[in-house]
Amino acid sequence: MPYSADYIKNKLSDKLDTLHVEVVDESDGCGGKFAVLVVSNAFVGKPLLQRHRLVNSVLEEELKEIHAFSQKTLTPEEWEKRNA
Amino acid sequence: MFRTIRFASLVRNFATKPEEIGNLVKGNKVVVFMKGVPEEPRCGFSNAVVQILRMHGVQYNAHDVLADEELRQGIKEFSNWPTIPQVYINGEFVGGCDIMLQMHQNGELIEELKKVGINSLLLETAKEADNTKK
């Protein structure tokens, strides 16, 4: 089943305490390749692997179909620094 | 009778697989599960990991999941990680392409390699550049 960038974005916003979510569909519409940027309080104090595991767990079902997935996970503080 | 025997062999097959993967990830200080082989990666994400390890001059074991469907599924369950490539250092799961890239960029990879006694090639070239300055 193909997923849309909006669907992924809504699910991540729903399940994680997010400040900001960007989802880019890199699959030319077939719904199998996505890049996401997630800014969430849930990442505070967590090492990178744990953050990515958290995102993976939210999209557990979807990742069975999505064959290419890249993610950036930032805390609100890191996100602010990046935009400063 | 026949069915019982077939069933038993099937169960044994499943029971040994995580053990075999457990041995694979400890086969070298750095072990990579990827699509294709280092000389010819067959996916951009796998290629990125190969290039990063090359820059650091790391010797590693690589396993091609495209050549073994059972391994492809097995490694995902073993690490509880849904995608390929997967990188292991000292038998521990480190992450996929995104994590390796970030660790490469923030210098963490050099530290992790040092912990297992691997001197990153990048560190060596940095030192040489330093010495020539002096």
CSV table of C-alpha atoms in Angstrom, one decimal:
chain,number,residue,atom,x,y,z
A,1,MET,CA,0.0,0.0,0.0
A,2,PRO,CA,1.5,3.4,-0.9
A,3,TYR,CA,1.8,6.0,1.8
A,4,SER,CA,1.6,9.7,1.3
A,5,ALA,CA,4.0,12.3,2.9
A,6,ASP,CA,1.0,13.8,4.7
A,7,TYR,CA,0.0,10.4,6.2
A,8,ILE,CA,3.5,9.9,7.5
A,9,LYS,CA,3.6,13.4,8.8
A,10,ASN,CA,0.3,13.1,10.6
A,11,LYS,CA,1.2,9.8,12.2
A,12,LEU,CA,4.5,11.1,13.5
A,13,SER,CA,2.9,14.3,14.9
A,14,ASP,CA,0.2,12.2,16.5
A,15,LYS,CA,2.4,9.7,18.3
A,16,LEU,CA,5.4,11.8,19.2
A,17,ASP,CA,5.4,15.0,21.1
A,18,THR,CA,6.5,17.0,18.1
A,19,LEU,CA,7.3,20.6,17.6
A,20,HIS,CA,8.0,20.3,13.9
A,21,VAL,CA,7.9,17.5,11.3
A,22,GLU,CA,9.0,17.6,7.7
A,23,VAL,CA,8.3,14.6,5.4
A,24,VAL,CA,9.7,14.5,1.9
A,25,ASP,CA,8.4,11.8,-0.5
A,26,GLU,CA,11.5,10.9,-2.5
A,27,SER,CA,9.8,8.1,-4.4
A,28,ASP,CA,8.2,10.2,-7.2
A,29,GLY,CA,4.8,9.3,-5.8
A,30,CYS,CA,5.1,5.5,-5.5
A,31,GLY,CA,5.2,5.9,-1.7
A,32,GLY,CA,8.2,3.8,-1.0
A,33,LYS,CA,10.9,6.3,-0.2
A,34,PHE,CA,10.8,9.0,2.4
A,35,ALA,CA,13.1,11.4,4.3
A,36,VAL,CA,11.8,12.8,7.5
A,37,LEU,CA,12.9,15.5,10.0
A,38,VAL,CA,11.4,15.2,13.4
A,39,VAL,CA,11.8,17.8,16.2
A,40,SER,CA,10.4,16.4,19.5
A,41,ASN,CA,10.7,16.7,23.2
A,42,ALA,CA,10.6,12.9,23.3
A,43,PHE,CA,14.3,12.9,22.0
A,44,VAL,CA,15.7,14.9,25.0
A,45,GLY,CA,18.3,12.9,26.8
A,46,LYS,CA,18.2,10.1,24.3
A,47,PRO,CA,21.1,8.9,22.2
A,48,LEU,CA,20.8,8.8,18.5
A,49,LEU,CA,20.0,5.1,18.2
A,50,GLN,CA,17.2,5.4,20.8
A,51,ARG,CA,15.7,8.3,18.9
A,52,HIS,CA,15.7,6.5,15.6
A,53,ARG,CA,14.3,3.4,17.3
A,54,LEU,CA,11.4,5.6,18.6
A,55,VAL,CA,10.6,6.9,15.1
A,56,ASN,CA,10.9,3.3,13.7
A,57,SER,CA,8.5,2.0,16.3
A,58,VAL,CA,5.8,4.6,15.4
A,59,LEU,CA,6.1,3.6,11.7
A,60,GLU,CA,6.6,-0.1,12.4
A,61,GLU,CA,3.8,-1.2,10.1
A,62,GLU,CA,4.6,1.3,7.3
A,63,LEU,CA,8.3,0.4,7.3
A,64,LYS,CA,7.4,-3.1,6.1
A,65,GLU,CA,6.4,-1.5,2.9
A,66,ILE,CA,8.7,1.6,2.7
A,67,HIS,CA,12.0,0.3,1.3
A,68,ALA,CA,14.0,3.5,1.7
A,69,PHE,CA,13.8,5.7,4.8
A,70,SER,CA,16.1,8.3,6.2
A,71,GLN,CA,15.6,10.3,9.3
A,72,LYS,CA,16.9,13.3,11.2
A,73,THR,CA,15.9,13.5,14.9
A,74,LEU,CA,16.4,16.8,16.8
A,75,THR,CA,15.4,18.1,20.2
A,76,PRO,CA,13.7,21.5,20.3
A,77,GLU,CA,17.0,23.0,21.6
A,78,GLU,CA,19.1,21.4,18.7
A,79,TRP,CA,16.5,22.6,16.2
A,80,GLU,CA,16.7,26.2,17.5
A,81,LYS,CA,20.5,26.1,17.3
A,82,ARG,CA,20.3,24.9,13.8
A,83,ASN,CA,17.9,27.8,12.8
A,84,ALA,CA,19.9,30.4,14.7
B,1,MET,CA,5.6,-39.9,11.0
B,2,PHE,CA,6.8,-38.2,7.9
B,3,ARG,CA,5.1,-34.9,8.9
B,4,THR,CA,6.6,-35.0,12.4
B,5,ILE,CA,10.1,-35.3,11.0
B,6,ARG,CA,9.6,-32.4,8.6
B,7,PHE,CA,8.2,-30.3,11.4
B,8,ALA,CA,11.1,-31.0,13.7
B,9,SER,CA,13.7,-30.0,11.1
B,10,LEU,CA,11.8,-26.8,10.4
B,11,VAL,CA,11.8,-25.8,14.1
B,12,ARG,CA,15.5,-26.5,14.4
B,13,ASN,CA,16.1,-24.3,11.4
B,14,PHE,CA,14.4,-21.4,13.1
B,15,ALA,CA,16.1,-22.0,16.4
B,16,THR,CA,19.6,-21.9,15.1
B,17,LYS,CA,19.2,-18.8,12.9
B,18,PRO,CA,19.6,-16.1,15.6
B,19,GLU,CA,22.5,-18.0,17.0
B,20,GLU,CA,24.2,-18.0,13.5
B,21,ILE,CA,23.5,-14.3,13.2
B,22,GLY,CA,24.9,-13.7,16.7
B,23,ASN,CA,28.2,-15.3,15.5
B,24,LEU,CA,28.2,-13.3,12.2
B,25,VAL,CA,28.0,-9.9,14.0
B,26,LYS,CA,31.0,-11.0,16.2
B,27,GLY,CA,33.0,-12.1,13.1
B,28,ASN,CA,35.0,-8.9,13.0
B,29,LYS,CA,35.4,-5.7,15.0
B,30,VAL,CA,33.2,-4.1,12.4
B,31,VAL,CA,30.5,-6.0,10.5
B,32,VAL,CA,28.2,-4.6,7.9
B,33,PHE,CA,25.0,-6.1,6.4
B,34,MET,CA,24.3,-4.4,3.1
B,35,LYS,CA,22.7,-4.7,-0.3
B,36,GLY,CA,25.5,-5.8,-2.7
B,37,VAL,CA,29.1,-6.1,-1.9
B,38,PRO,CA,31.6,-3.3,-0.9
B,39,GLU,CA,33.1,-3.4,-4.5
B,40,GLU,CA,29.7,-3.1,-5.9
B,41,PRO,CA,27.0,-1.7,-3.6
B,42,ARG,CA,23.5,-2.1,-5.0
B,43,CYS,CA,21.8,0.7,-3.0
B,44,GLY,CA,22.7,4.3,-2.3
B,45,PHE,CA,22.4,3.8,1.5
B,46,SER,CA,24.7,0.8,1.5
B,47,ASN,CA,27.1,2.7,-0.7
B,48,ALA,CA,27.2,5.6,1.8
B,49,VAL,CA,28.2,3.3,4.6
B,50,VAL,CA,30.9,1.7,2.4
B,51,GLN,CA,32.3,5.1,1.5
B,52,ILE,CA,32.4,6.2,5.2
B,53,LEU,CA,34.2,3.1,6.3
B,54,ARG,CA,36.7,3.5,3.4
B,55,MET,CA,37.4,7.1,4.5
B,56,HIS,CA,38.3,5.8,7.9
B,57,GLY,CA,40.4,3.0,6.5
B,58,VAL,CA,38.4,0.4,8.4
B,59,GLN,CA,38.7,-3.4,7.6
B,60,TYR,CA,35.4,-5.0,8.0
B,61,ASN,CA,33.2,-8.1,7.2
B,62,ALA,CA,30.4,-7.4,4.8
B,63,HIS,CA,27.4,-9.6,4.2
B,64,ASP,CA,25.1,-9.2,1.2
B,65,VAL,CA,21.5,-9.6,2.2
B,66,LEU,CA,20.4,-9.7,-1.4
B,67,ALA,CA,22.2,-13.0,-1.7
B,68,ASP,CA,20.3,-14.6,1.2
B,69,GLU,CA,16.7,-13.8,1.9
B,70,GLU,CA,16.7,-15.6,5.2
B,71,LEU,CA,19.6,-13.4,6.4
B,72,ARG,CA,17.8,-10.3,5.1
B,73,GLN,CA,14.8,-11.0,7.3
B,74,GLY,CA,16.8,-12.5,10.1
B,75,ILE,CA,19.1,-9.6,10.7
B,76,LYS,CA,16.1,-7.2,10.9
B,77,GLU,CA,14.6,-9.3,13.7
B,78,PHE,CA,17.9,-9.8,15.4
B,79,SER,CA,18.6,-6.0,15.7
B,80,ASN,CA,14.9,-5.0,15.8
B,81,TRP,CA,15.8,-2.5,13.0
B,82,PRO,CA,13.7,-2.4,9.9
B,83,THR,CA,16.2,-1.3,7.2
B,84,ILE,CA,19.4,-2.2,5.5
B,85,PRO,CA,22.4,-1.4,5.8
B,86,GLN,CA,23.2,-2.3,9.4
B,87,VAL,CA,26.5,-1.7,11.1
B,88,TYR,CA,27.9,-3.6,14.1
B,89,ILE,CA,30.9,-2.6,16.1
B,90,ASN,CA,32.3,-5.1,18.6
B,91,GLY,CA,29.2,-7.2,18.2
B,92,GLU,CA,26.9,-4.3,19.1
B,93,PHE,CA,24.4,-2.8,16.7
B,94,VAL,CA,25.4,0.8,16.0
B,95,GLY,CA,22.8,1.9,13.4
B,96,GLY,CA,22.0,2.3,9.8
B,97,CYS,CA,23.1,4.8,7.2
B,98,ASP,CA,21.7,8.0,8.9
B,99,ILE,CA,23.4,7.2,12.2
B,100,MET,CA,26.7,6.3,10.6
B,101,LEU,CA,26.6,9.6,8.6
B,102,GLN,CA,25.9,11.6,11.6
B,103,MET,CA,28.6,9.9,13.7
B,104,HIS,CA,31.1,10.5,10.9
B,105,GLN,CA,30.2,14.2,10.8
B,106,ASN,CA,30.4,14.8,14.5
B,107,GLY,CA,33.5,12.8,15.1
B,108,GLU,CA,31.8,10.1,17.2
B,109,LEU,CA,32.8,7.4,14.8
B,110,ILE,CA,36.5,8.0,15.3
B,111,GLU,CA,35.9,7.6,19.1
B,112,GLU,CA,33.9,4.4,18.7
B,113,LEU,CA,36.5,2.9,16.5
B,114,LYS,CA,39.3,3.9,18.9
B,115,LYS,CA,37.4,2.0,21.7
B,116,VAL,CA,37.8,-1.2,19.8
B,117,GLY,CA,41.4,-0.5,18.9
B,118,ILE,CA,40.9,0.8,15.3
B,119,ASN,CA,42.8,3.9,14.4
B,120,SER,CA,40.8,5.9,11.9
B,121,LEU,CA,42.7,6.9,8.8
B,122,LEU,CA,41.2,10.3,9.1
B,123,LEU,CA,42.9,10.8,12.4
B,124,GLU,CA,46.2,9.8,10.9
B,125,THR,CA,45.9,12.2,8.0
B,126,ALA,CA,44.9,15.0,10.4
B,127,LYS,CA,48.0,14.4,12.5
B,128,GLU,CA,50.2,14.4,9.4
B,129,ALA,CA,48.7,17.7,8.3
B,130,ASP,CA,49.4,19.0,11.8
B,131,ASN,CA,53.0,17.9,11.7
B,132,THR,CA,53.7,19.6,8.4
B,133,LYS,CA,52.3,22.8,9.8
B,134,LYS,CA,54.7,22.7,12.7
